[in-house]
């Protein structure tokens, strides 16, 4: 079990990020691929990108990680779940996802976290089967590439915003039951990445979710928030219980206990960029790595 | 400008020194308002006992290189809380001033004693009169020990809606007027976090207060609750509301512009379990050093 963090917050060139994060105390990382394969990314013109280019670029990146003695445990594909962001619609998204899976292979990562398609209006119990089927169809289209690249696709619990109350609420794959159902439908090429912070936004207790999905749980996005906004804050951020309103707050002691009892063997991966100006970024990472070491010590008992 | 944080005993001073703090806001109020304190029985406690109690703490602070620049005096108490009324209130405040003097602090922050049913502008006249009466009654003791009592901007929890509300001592203009009315033994402590929960702009408050501003209670929150978090903790904006957010850059510029010469004192501390508290406090010190560097930058312009 290694201490991991996403790479995109390190305020240096991408090839230097592994060394930077290693110096901050991390052993592993999660490479966010949106900066490469997003519409405005380095390889944003997806139709012009060749396999050879992907191989060359990400093999080099893997070399940098190896030199820094950093494991690339997982990647984050670039798709946010909203089809409206892509002029070319689903066909365009699929091309980008395929490129992300290939990049994951060349980076030597085992897992690629892929957001589901989130249909407009899918919230609470609305459009449940429609969105489930659409997401399953999307995920299935990626199976040949996942098999070819020997990469495991990871589905992730999501949240959305209620258009009336403007509060965060549940959507596709928010609930543990639906996560398990999706994995069962997709087969052995897919597992689960649990986003602990998202649990609080959909009023799900991460303790219950971990217990329910433990057999399919292979990686995590760990971060904190105030139960209202997807802040991606450092755990123990001091989000005390508010007066009057009672959003879900992540209870870290019981969450760590649930991870321990689940038999989880993956990395402790933080989906966090330390807040504030770049000048204090490294201090934030050092603190986060200390929290990571504490988490591992609790989980390993 | 030194970086400072709250402490209340031997362990607290050592904790601050380990983390790299240069100053301390010592909570003397607890010793004179908590029944668990050896100095609670105020009418039977001699000045000599107070001096003897706090002298070793002062010596320790000196050894550790920590300046006790300000103290927390009576807080979260009102005259009506004491059987002996105003006389007892003043006796306890006096104890806190003597303790402050022994510790070497010039400033003692004392919450206003006002009727907590006075949010917004309700019962404003009565509230202000009561507050001024209690503060004024402390003048003699302040003179005796050469201490400046700092009035602090407060918030109130609305009992109907359970949200935070302004009081008759929240607005900077009110603070300035009260300090001027109370005279030379009084100054102002600006609680930066309280500003946002009462929808007051802390930057504007600094300019309005000018040289009345003697000390700070620096912390952050989500604009809705008095969470006493680290600066920069809130990166995002809750989707449902648009609460205030502290602009730390402008805040430090404002302090430099008015020639503030107190410490940057945090009224927050490392959250989470004991094993990671040192790491958290070091992170807070790093944030403090960065903020001070911004103050120095603007001061030098």
Coordinates of N, CA, C and O in Angstrom, one line a residue, chain A residues 47-206:
Chain A
X47 N -8.1 13.4 -33.7 CA -8.0 12.7 -35.0 C -6.6 12.8 -35.6 O -6.3 11.9 -36.4
X48 N -5.8 13.7 -35.1 CA -4.5 13.8 -35.7 C -3.4 13.0 -34.9 O -2.3 13.0 -35.2
X49 N -3.9 12.5 -33.7 CA -2.9 11.8 -32.8 C -2.7 10.3 -33.3 O -3.7 9.6 -33.5
X50 N -1.4 10.0 -33.4 CA -1.2 8.6 -33.8 C -0.8 7.7 -32.6 O -0.4 8.3 -31.5
X51 N -0.9 6.4 -32.7 CA -0.5 5.5 -31.7 C 1.0 5.7 -31.3 O 1.4 5.6 -30.2
X52 N 1.8 6.0 -32.4 CA 3.2 6.1 -32.2 C 3.5 7.3 -31.3 O 4.4 7.3 -30.5
X53 N 2.8 8.4 -31.5 CA 3.0 9.6 -30.7 C 2.6 9.3 -29.2 O 3.3 9.7 -28.3
X54 N 1.5 8.6 -29.0 CA 1.1 8.3 -27.6 C 2.2 7.4 -27.0 O 2.6 7.6 -25.9
X55 N 2.6 6.4 -27.8 CA 3.7 5.5 -27.2 C 4.9 6.3 -26.9 O 5.5 6.1 -25.8
X56 N 5.4 7.1 -27.8 CA 6.6 7.9 -27.5 C 6.5 8.8 -26.3 O 7.4 8.8 -25.4
X57 N 5.4 9.5 -26.2 CA 5.3 10.5 -25.2 C 5.2 9.9 -23.8 O 5.9 10.2 -22.8
X58 N 4.3 8.9 -23.7 CA 4.0 8.3 -22.4 C 5.1 7.3 -21.9 O 5.2 7.0 -20.7
X59 N 5.8 6.7 -22.9 CA 6.9 5.8 -22.5 C 8.0 6.7 -21.9 O 8.6 6.3 -20.9
X60 N 8.2 7.9 -22.4 CA 9.2 8.8 -21.9 C 8.8 9.3 -20.5 O 9.6 9.3 -19.6
X61 N 7.5 9.5 -20.3 CA 6.9 9.9 -19.0 C 7.1 8.8 -18.0 O 7.5 9.1 -16.8
X62 N 6.9 7.6 -18.4 CA 7.1 6.4 -17.5 C 8.5 6.3 -17.1 O 8.8 6.0 -15.9
X63 N 9.4 6.6 -18.0 CA 10.9 6.6 -17.7 C 11.2 7.6 -16.6 O 11.9 7.3 -15.7
X64 N 10.6 8.8 -16.7 CA 10.8 9.8 -15.7 C 10.3 9.4 -14.3 O 11.0 9.6 -13.3
X65 N 9.2 8.7 -14.3 CA 8.6 8.2 -13.1 C 9.5 7.1 -12.5 O 9.8 7.1 -11.3
X66 N 10.0 6.3 -13.3 CA 10.9 5.2 -12.9 C 12.2 5.8 -12.3 O 12.7 5.3 -11.2
X67 N 12.7 6.8 -13.0 CA 14.0 7.4 -12.5 C 13.7 8.1 -11.1 O 14.6 8.1 -10.2
X68 N 12.5 8.5 -10.9 CA 12.2 9.2 -9.6 C 11.7 8.1 -8.5 O 11.3 8.5 -7.4
X69 N 11.7 6.9 -9.0 CA 11.3 5.8 -8.1 C 9.8 6.0 -7.7 O 9.4 5.7 -6.5
X70 N 9.0 6.4 -8.6 CA 7.6 6.6 -8.4 C 6.8 5.6 -9.2 O 7.0 5.4 -10.4
X71 N 5.8 5.0 -8.5 CA 4.9 4.1 -9.2 C 3.7 4.9 -9.7 O 3.2 5.7 -9.1
X72 N 3.4 4.6 -11.0 CA 2.1 5.2 -11.5 C 1.0 4.1 -11.3 O 0.9 3.2 -12.1
X73 N 0.3 4.3 -10.2 CA -0.6 3.2 -9.9 C -1.9 3.3 -10.7 O -2.6 2.3 -10.9
X74 N -2.3 4.5 -11.1 CA -3.6 4.7 -11.7 C -3.6 5.9 -12.6 O -2.7 6.8 -12.3
X75 N -4.5 6.0 -13.5 CA -4.6 7.3 -14.3 C -6.1 7.7 -14.2 O -7.0 6.9 -13.8
X76 N -6.3 8.9 -14.6 CA -7.6 9.5 -14.6 C -7.9 9.8 -16.0 O -7.2 10.7 -16.6
X77 N -8.8 9.2 -16.6 CA -9.1 9.5 -18.0 C -9.7 10.9 -18.1 O -10.0 11.5 -17.1
X78 N -9.7 11.5 -19.3 CA -10.1 12.9 -19.4 C -11.6 13.2 -19.4 O -12.0 14.3 -19.2
X79 N -12.4 12.2 -19.5 CA -13.9 12.4 -19.7 C -14.5 12.8 -18.4 O -14.4 12.1 -17.4
X80 N -15.2 13.9 -18.4 CA -15.9 14.4 -17.2 C -17.3 13.8 -17.0 O -17.9 13.9 -16.0
X81 N -17.8 13.1 -18.0 CA -19.1 12.6 -18.0 C -20.2 13.4 -18.7 O -21.3 12.9 -19.0
X82 N -19.8 14.6 -19.1 CA -20.8 15.5 -19.8 C -20.5 15.5 -21.3 O -19.6 16.1 -21.8
X83 N -21.4 14.9 -22.1 CA -21.3 14.8 -23.5 C -21.3 16.2 -24.2 O -20.7 16.4 -25.2
X84 N -22.0 17.1 -23.6 CA -22.2 18.4 -24.1 C -20.8 19.2 -24.4 O -20.7 20.1 -25.1
X85 N -19.8 18.7 -23.6 CA -18.5 19.4 -23.7 C -17.8 19.0 -25.0 O -16.7 19.5 -25.3
X86 N -18.3 18.0 -25.8 CA -17.7 17.5 -27.0 C -18.5 17.8 -28.2 O -19.6 17.2 -28.3
X87 N -18.0 18.5 -29.1 CA -18.7 18.8 -30.4 C -19.0 17.5 -31.1 O -20.1 17.4 -31.8
X88 N -18.1 16.7 -31.1 CA -18.2 15.4 -31.9 C -19.0 14.3 -31.2 O -19.1 13.2 -31.7
X89 N -19.6 14.7 -30.0 CA -20.5 13.7 -29.3 C -19.7 12.5 -28.8 O -18.5 12.5 -28.6
X90 N -20.5 11.4 -28.8 CA -20.0 10.2 -28.2 C -18.8 9.6 -29.0 O -17.8 9.1 -28.4
X91 N -18.8 9.7 -30.3 CA -17.7 9.2 -31.1 C -16.4 9.9 -30.7 O -15.3 9.2 -30.7
X92 N -16.5 11.2 -30.5 CA -15.3 11.9 -30.1 C -14.8 11.5 -28.7 O -13.6 11.3 -28.5
X93 N -15.7 11.3 -27.8 CA -15.4 10.9 -26.5 C -14.7 9.5 -26.5 O -13.7 9.3 -25.8
X94 N -15.2 8.6 -27.3 CA -14.7 7.2 -27.3 C -13.2 7.3 -27.8 O -12.3 6.6 -27.3
X95 N -13.0 8.1 -28.8 CA -11.6 8.2 -29.4 C -10.6 8.7 -28.2 O -9.5 8.2 -28.1
X96 N -11.1 9.7 -27.5 CA -10.3 10.2 -26.4 C -10.0 9.2 -25.3 O -9.0 9.1 -24.7
X97 N -11.1 8.4 -25.0 CA -11.0 7.4 -24.0 C -10.0 6.3 -24.4 O -9.2 5.8 -23.6
X98 N -10.1 5.9 -25.7 CA -9.2 4.9 -26.2 C -7.7 5.4 -26.1 O -6.9 4.6 -25.6
X99 N -7.5 6.6 -26.4 CA -6.2 7.2 -26.3 C -5.7 7.2 -24.8 O -4.5 6.9 -24.5
X100 N -6.6 7.5 -23.9 CA -6.3 7.5 -22.5 C -5.9 6.1 -22.0 O -4.9 5.9 -21.2
X101 N -6.6 5.1 -22.5 CA -6.3 3.7 -22.1 C -4.9 3.3 -22.6 O -4.1 2.7 -21.9
X102 N -4.6 3.7 -23.8 CA -3.3 3.4 -24.4 C -2.2 4.1 -23.6 O -1.2 3.5 -23.3
X103 N -2.5 5.4 -23.3 CA -1.5 6.1 -22.5 C -1.2 5.4 -21.2 O -0.1 5.3 -20.7
X104 N -2.3 4.9 -20.6 CA -2.2 4.2 -19.3 C -1.3 3.0 -19.4 O -0.4 2.7 -18.6
X105 N -1.5 2.3 -20.5 CA -0.6 1.1 -20.8 C 0.9 1.5 -20.9 O 1.7 0.9 -20.2
X106 N 1.1 2.6 -21.6 CA 2.5 3.0 -21.8 C 3.1 3.6 -20.5 O 4.3 3.5 -20.3
X107 N 2.3 4.1 -19.7 CA 2.7 4.6 -18.4 C 3.0 3.5 -17.4 O 3.6 3.7 -16.3
X108 N 2.5 2.3 -17.7 CA 2.7 1.1 -16.8 C 1.7 1.1 -15.7 O 2.0 0.4 -14.7
X109 N 0.6 1.8 -15.8 CA -0.4 1.8 -14.7 C -1.4 0.7 -15.0 O -1.7 0.3 -16.1
X110 N -1.9 0.2 -13.9 CA -2.8 -1.0 -14.0 C -4.2 -0.5 -14.2 O -5.0 -1.2 -14.8
X111 N -4.6 0.7 -13.6 CA -5.9 1.1 -13.6 C -6.1 2.5 -14.3 O -5.3 3.4 -14.1
X112 N -7.2 2.6 -15.0 CA -7.6 3.8 -15.6 C -9.0 4.2 -15.2 O -10.0 3.4 -15.5
X113 N -9.2 5.2 -14.4 CA -10.5 5.6 -13.9 C -11.3 6.4 -15.0 O -10.8 7.4 -15.5
X114 N -12.5 5.8 -15.3 CA -13.2 6.4 -16.4 C -14.6 6.8 -15.9 O -15.4 6.0 -15.4
X115 N -15.0 8.1 -16.0 CA -16.3 8.5 -15.5 C -17.4 8.0 -16.5 O -17.1 7.8 -17.7
X116 N -18.5 7.8 -15.9 CA -19.7 7.3 -16.8 C -20.3 8.5 -17.5 O -20.0 9.6 -17.2
X117 N -21.0 8.2 -18.6 CA -21.8 9.2 -19.2 C -22.9 9.6 -18.2 O -23.6 8.8 -17.7
X118 N -23.0 10.9 -18.0 CA -24.1 11.4 -17.1 C -25.1 12.1 -17.9 O -24.9 13.2 -18.5
X119 N -26.3 11.5 -18.0 CA -27.4 12.1 -18.8 C -28.0 13.3 -18.1 O -28.1 13.3 -16.8
X120 N -28.4 14.3 -18.9 CA -29.1 15.5 -18.3 C -30.3 15.0 -17.6 O -31.1 14.3 -18.2
X121 N -30.5 15.4 -16.4 CA -31.7 15.0 -15.7 C -31.6 13.8 -14.9 O -32.5 13.4 -14.1
X122 N -30.4 13.1 -14.9 CA -30.2 11.9 -14.1 C -29.8 12.4 -12.7 O -28.7 12.7 -12.4
X123 N -30.8 12.4 -11.8 CA -30.5 12.7 -10.4 C -31.5 11.9 -9.5 O -32.6 11.6 -10.0
X124 N -31.1 11.7 -8.3 CA -32.0 10.9 -7.4 C -32.4 9.6 -8.1 O -31.5 8.9 -8.5
X125 N -33.7 9.4 -8.2 CA -34.1 8.2 -8.9 C -34.6 8.4 -10.3 O -35.4 7.6 -10.9
X126 N -34.3 9.5 -10.9 CA -34.8 9.9 -12.2 C -33.8 9.3 -13.3 O -32.6 9.3 -13.1
X127 N -34.4 8.8 -14.4 CA -33.7 8.2 -15.5 C -32.7 7.1 -15.1 O -31.6 7.0 -15.7
X128 N -33.0 6.4 -14.1 CA -32.0 5.4 -13.6 C -31.7 4.3 -14.7 O -30.5 4.2 -15.0
X129 N -32.7 3.7 -15.2 CA -32.3 2.6 -16.2 C -31.8 3.2 -17.5 O -30.9 2.6 -18.1
X130 N -32.4 4.3 -17.9 CA -31.9 4.9 -19.2 C -30.4 5.2 -19.1 O -29.6 4.9 -20.0
X131 N -30.0 5.9 -18.0 CA -28.6 6.3 -17.9 C -27.7 5.1 -17.6 O -26.6 5.0 -18.2
X132 N -28.2 4.1 -16.9 CA -27.4 2.9 -16.6 C -27.1 2.2 -18.0 O -25.9 1.9 -18.2
X133 N -28.1 2.1 -18.8 CA -27.9 1.4 -20.1 C -26.9 2.2 -21.0 O -26.1 1.7 -21.7
X134 N -27.1 3.6 -21.0 CA -26.2 4.4 -21.8 C -24.8 4.3 -21.3 O -23.9 4.2 -22.1
X135 N -24.6 4.3 -20.0 CA -23.3 4.2 -19.5 C -22.6 2.9 -19.7 O -21.5 2.8 -20.1
X136 N -23.4 1.8 -19.6 CA -22.9 0.5 -19.9 C -22.5 0.4 -21.3 O -21.5 -0.2 -21.6
X137 N -23.3 0.9 -22.2 CA -23.0 0.9 -23.7 C -21.6 1.6 -23.9 O -20.8 1.1 -24.6
X138 N -21.5 2.7 -23.3 CA -20.2 3.5 -23.4 C -19.0 2.7 -22.9 O -18.0 2.6 -23.6
X139 N -19.2 2.2 -21.7 CA -18.1 1.4 -21.1 C -17.8 0.2 -22.0 O -16.6 -0.2 -22.1
X140 N -18.8 -0.5 -22.5 CA -18.5 -1.7 -23.3 C -17.7 -1.4 -24.6 O -16.9 -2.3 -25.0
X141 N -17.9 -0.2 -25.1 CA -17.2 0.1 -26.3 C -15.7 0.2 -26.1 O -14.9 0.1 -27.0
X142 N -15.3 0.3 -24.8 CA -13.9 0.4 -24.5 C -13.2 -0.9 -24.1 O -12.0 -1.0 -24.0
X143 N -14.1 -1.9 -24.0 CA -13.5 -3.2 -23.6 C -12.4 -3.8 -24.5 O -11.4 -4.2 -24.0
X144 N -12.6 -3.8 -25.8 CA -11.5 -4.3 -26.7 C -10.2 -3.6 -26.4 O -9.1 -4.3 -26.4
X145 N -10.2 -2.3 -26.2 CA -9.0 -1.6 -26.0 C -8.4 -1.9 -24.6 O -7.2 -2.1 -24.4
X146 N -9.3 -2.0 -23.6 CA -8.8 -2.4 -22.3 C -8.1 -3.8 -22.3 O -7.1 -4.0 -21.7
X147 N -8.8 -4.7 -23.0 CA -8.2 -6.1 -23.1 C -6.8 -6.0 -23.9 O -5.9 -6.7 -23.4
X148 N -6.8 -5.3 -25.0 CA -5.6 -5.2 -25.8 C -4.4 -4.6 -24.9 O -3.3 -5.0 -25.0
X149 N -4.8 -3.6 -24.1 CA -3.7 -2.9 -23.3 C -3.5 -3.5 -22.0 O -2.6 -3.0 -21.2
X150 N -4.3 -4.5 -21.6 CA -4.2 -5.1 -20.3 C -4.3 -4.1 -19.2 O -3.6 -4.1 -18.2
X151 N -5.3 -3.2 -19.4 CA -5.6 -2.2 -18.4 C -7.0 -2.5 -17.8 O -7.9 -2.9 -18.5
X152 N -7.2 -2.2 -16.5 CA -8.5 -2.4 -15.9 C -9.2 -1.0 -15.9 O -8.6 -0.1 -15.4
X153 N -10.4 -0.9 -16.4 CA -11.1 0.3 -16.4 C -11.8 0.4 -15.0 O -12.3 -0.6 -14.5
X154 N -11.8 1.6 -14.4 CA -12.4 1.7 -13.1 C -13.6 2.7 -13.2 O -13.4 3.8 -13.6
X155 N -14.8 2.2 -12.8 CA -15.9 3.1 -12.7 C -15.9 3.9 -11.4 O -15.3 3.4 -10.4
X156 N -16.5 5.1 -11.4 CA -16.3 5.9 -10.3 C -17.7 6.5 -9.8 O -18.5 6.8 -10.7
X157 N -17.9 6.6 -8.5 CA -19.1 7.2 -8.0 C -19.2 8.7 -8.3 O -18.2 9.4 -8.1
X158 N -20.3 9.1 -8.8 CA -20.4 10.5 -9.3 C -21.4 11.3 -8.5 O -22.2 10.7 -7.7
X159 N -21.5 12.6 -8.7 CA -22.5 13.5 -8.1 C -23.0 14.5 -9.1 O -22.3 14.6 -10.1
X160 N -24.1 15.1 -8.8 CA -24.6 16.1 -9.7 C -25.2 17.3 -8.9 O -25.1 17.2 -7.7
X161 N -25.7 18.3 -9.5 CA -26.3 19.4 -8.8 C -27.8 19.4 -9.1 O -28.2 19.4 -10.3
X162 N -28.6 19.5 -8.1 CA -30.0 19.6 -8.3 C -30.3 21.0 -8.9 O -29.9 22.0 -8.3
X163 N -31.0 21.1 -10.0 CA -31.1 22.4 -10.7 C -32.1 23.3 -10.0 O -32.0 24.5 -10.2
X164 N -32.9 22.8 -9.1 CA -33.8 23.6 -8.3 C -33.2 24.1 -7.0 O -33.0 25.3 -6.8
X165 N -32.7 23.2 -6.2 CA -32.2 23.6 -4.9 C -30.7 24.0 -5.0 O -30.2 24.7 -4.1
X166 N -30.1 23.6 -6.1 CA -28.7 23.9 -6.3 C -27.8 23.2 -5.3 O -26.6 23.5 -5.1
X167 N -28.3 22.2 -4.7 CA -27.5 21.3 -3.8 C -27.0 20.2 -4.6 O -27.6 19.7 -5.5
X168 N -25.9 19.6 -4.1 CA -25.3 18.4 -4.7 C -26.2 17.2 -4.4 O -26.8 17.2 -3.3
X169 N -26.3 16.3 -5.3 CA -27.2 15.1 -5.0 C -26.7 13.9 -5.8 O -25.7 14.0 -6.6
X170 N -27.3 12.8 -5.6 CA -26.9 11.5 -6.3 C -27.3 11.5 -7.7 O -28.2 12.2 -8.2
X171 N -26.5 10.8 -8.5 CA -26.7 10.6 -9.9 C -26.3 9.2 -10.3 O -26.2 8.3 -9.4
X172 N -25.9 9.0 -11.6 CA -25.5 7.6 -12.0 C -24.3 7.2 -11.2 O -23.3 8.0 -10.9
X173 N -24.3 6.0 -10.7 CA -23.2 5.3 -10.0 C -22.9 5.9 -8.7 O -21.8 5.7 -8.1
X174 N -23.8 6.7 -8.1 CA -23.5 7.3 -6.8 C -23.6 6.2 -5.7 O -22.9 6.2 -4.7
X175 N -24.6 5.3 -5.9 CA -24.9 4.3 -4.9 C -24.1 3.0 -5.1 O -23.9 2.6 -6.2
X176 N -23.7 2.4 -4.0 CA -22.9 1.2 -4.0 C -23.5 0.1 -4.8 O -22.9 -0.6 -5.5
X177 N -24.8 0.0 -4.6 CA -25.6 -1.1 -5.3 C -25.4 -1.0 -6.8 O -25.2 -1.9 -7.5
X178 N -25.5 0.3 -7.3 CA -25.4 0.5 -8.8 C -24.0 0.3 -9.3 O -23.8 -0.2 -10.4
X179 N -23.0 0.6 -8.4 CA -21.6 0.4 -8.8 C -21.4 -1.1 -9.0 O -20.8 -1.5 -10.0
X180 N -21.8 -1.9 -8.0 CA -21.7 -3.3 -8.1 C -22.4 -3.9 -9.3 O -21.9 -4.8 -10.0
X181 N -23.6 -3.4 -9.5 CA -24.4 -3.9 -10.7 C -23.7 -3.6 -12.0 O -23.7 -4.4 -12.9
X182 N -23.1 -2.4 -12.1 CA -22.4 -2.0 -13.3 C -21.2 -2.9 -13.6 O -20.9 -3.4 -14.7
X183 N -20.4 -3.2 -12.5 CA -19.2 -4.1 -12.6 C -19.7 -5.5 -13.1 O -19.0 -6.1 -13.9
X184 N -20.7 -5.9 -12.5 CA -21.2 -7.3 -12.8 C -21.6 -7.3 -14.3 O -21.3 -8.3 -15.0
X185 N -22.3 -6.3 -14.8 CA -22.7 -6.2 -16.2 C -21.5 -6.2 -17.1 O -21.5 -6.8 -18.2
X186 N -20.5 -5.4 -16.7 CA -19.4 -5.2 -17.7 C -18.3 -6.3 -17.6 O -17.6 -6.5 -18.6
X187 N -18.3 -7.0 -16.6 CA -17.3 -8.2 -16.5 C -16.0 -7.8 -16.0 O -15.8 -6.7 -15.4
X188 N -15.0 -8.7 -16.2 CA -13.7 -8.6 -15.5 C -12.8 -7.5 -15.9 O -11.8 -7.2 -15.3
X189 N -13.2 -6.7 -17.0 CA -12.4 -5.6 -17.4 C -12.6 -4.3 -16.6 O -11.9 -3.3 -16.8
X190 N -13.6 -4.4 -15.7 CA -13.9 -3.2 -14.9 C -13.9 -3.5 -13.4 O -14.4 -4.5 -13.0
X191 N -13.4 -2.5 -12.7 CA -13.5 -2.6 -11.2 C -14.0 -1.2 -10.7 O -14.4 -0.4 -11.6
X192 N -13.8 -1.0 -9.4 CA -14.4 0.3 -8.9 C -13.3 1.2 -8.3 O -12.4 0.7 -7.6
X193 N -13.4 2.5 -8.6 CA -12.6 3.5 -7.9 C -13.6 4.2 -7.0 O -14.5 4.8 -7.5
X194 N -13.4 4.2 -5.7 CA -14.3 4.9 -4.8 C -13.8 6.3 -4.6 O -12.7 6.5 -4.1
X195 N -14.6 7.3 -4.9 CA -14.3 8.7 -4.6 C -14.9 9.0 -3.2 O -16.1 9.2 -3.1
X196 N -14.1 9.1 -2.2 CA -14.6 9.3 -0.9 C -15.2 10.6 -0.7 O -16.3 10.8 -0.1
X197 N -14.7 11.6 -1.3 CA -15.3 13.0 -1.2 C -16.6 13.0 -1.9 O -17.6 13.7 -1.3
X198 N -16.8 12.4 -3.0 CA -18.1 12.4 -3.7 C -19.2 11.7 -2.8 O -20.4 12.1 -2.9
X199 N -18.8 10.8 -2.0 CA -19.8 10.1 -1.1 C -20.5 11.2 -0.2 O -21.7 11.1 -0.1
X200 N -19.7 12.1 0.3 CA -20.3 13.1 1.2 C -21.3 14.0 0.4 O -22.3 14.5 0.9
X201 N -21.0 14.2 -0.9 CA -21.9 15.1 -1.7 C -23.2 14.5 -2.1 O -24.1 15.1 -2.5
X202 N -23.2 13.1 -2.0 CA -24.4 12.4 -2.4 C -25.1 11.8 -1.2 O -26.0 11.0 -1.3
X203 N -24.7 12.3 0.0 CA -25.2 11.8 1.3 C -25.1 10.3 1.5 O -25.9 9.7 2.0
X204 N -24.0 9.8 1.0 CA -23.6 8.4 1.2 C -22.5 8.3 2.2 O -21.6 9.1 2.1
X205 N -22.7 7.4 3.2 CA -21.6 7.3 4.1 C -20.5 6.4 3.5 O -20.8 5.2 3.2
X206 N -19.3 6.9 3.4 CA -18.2 6.1 2.8 C -18.0 4.7 3.5 O -17.6 3.8 2.8

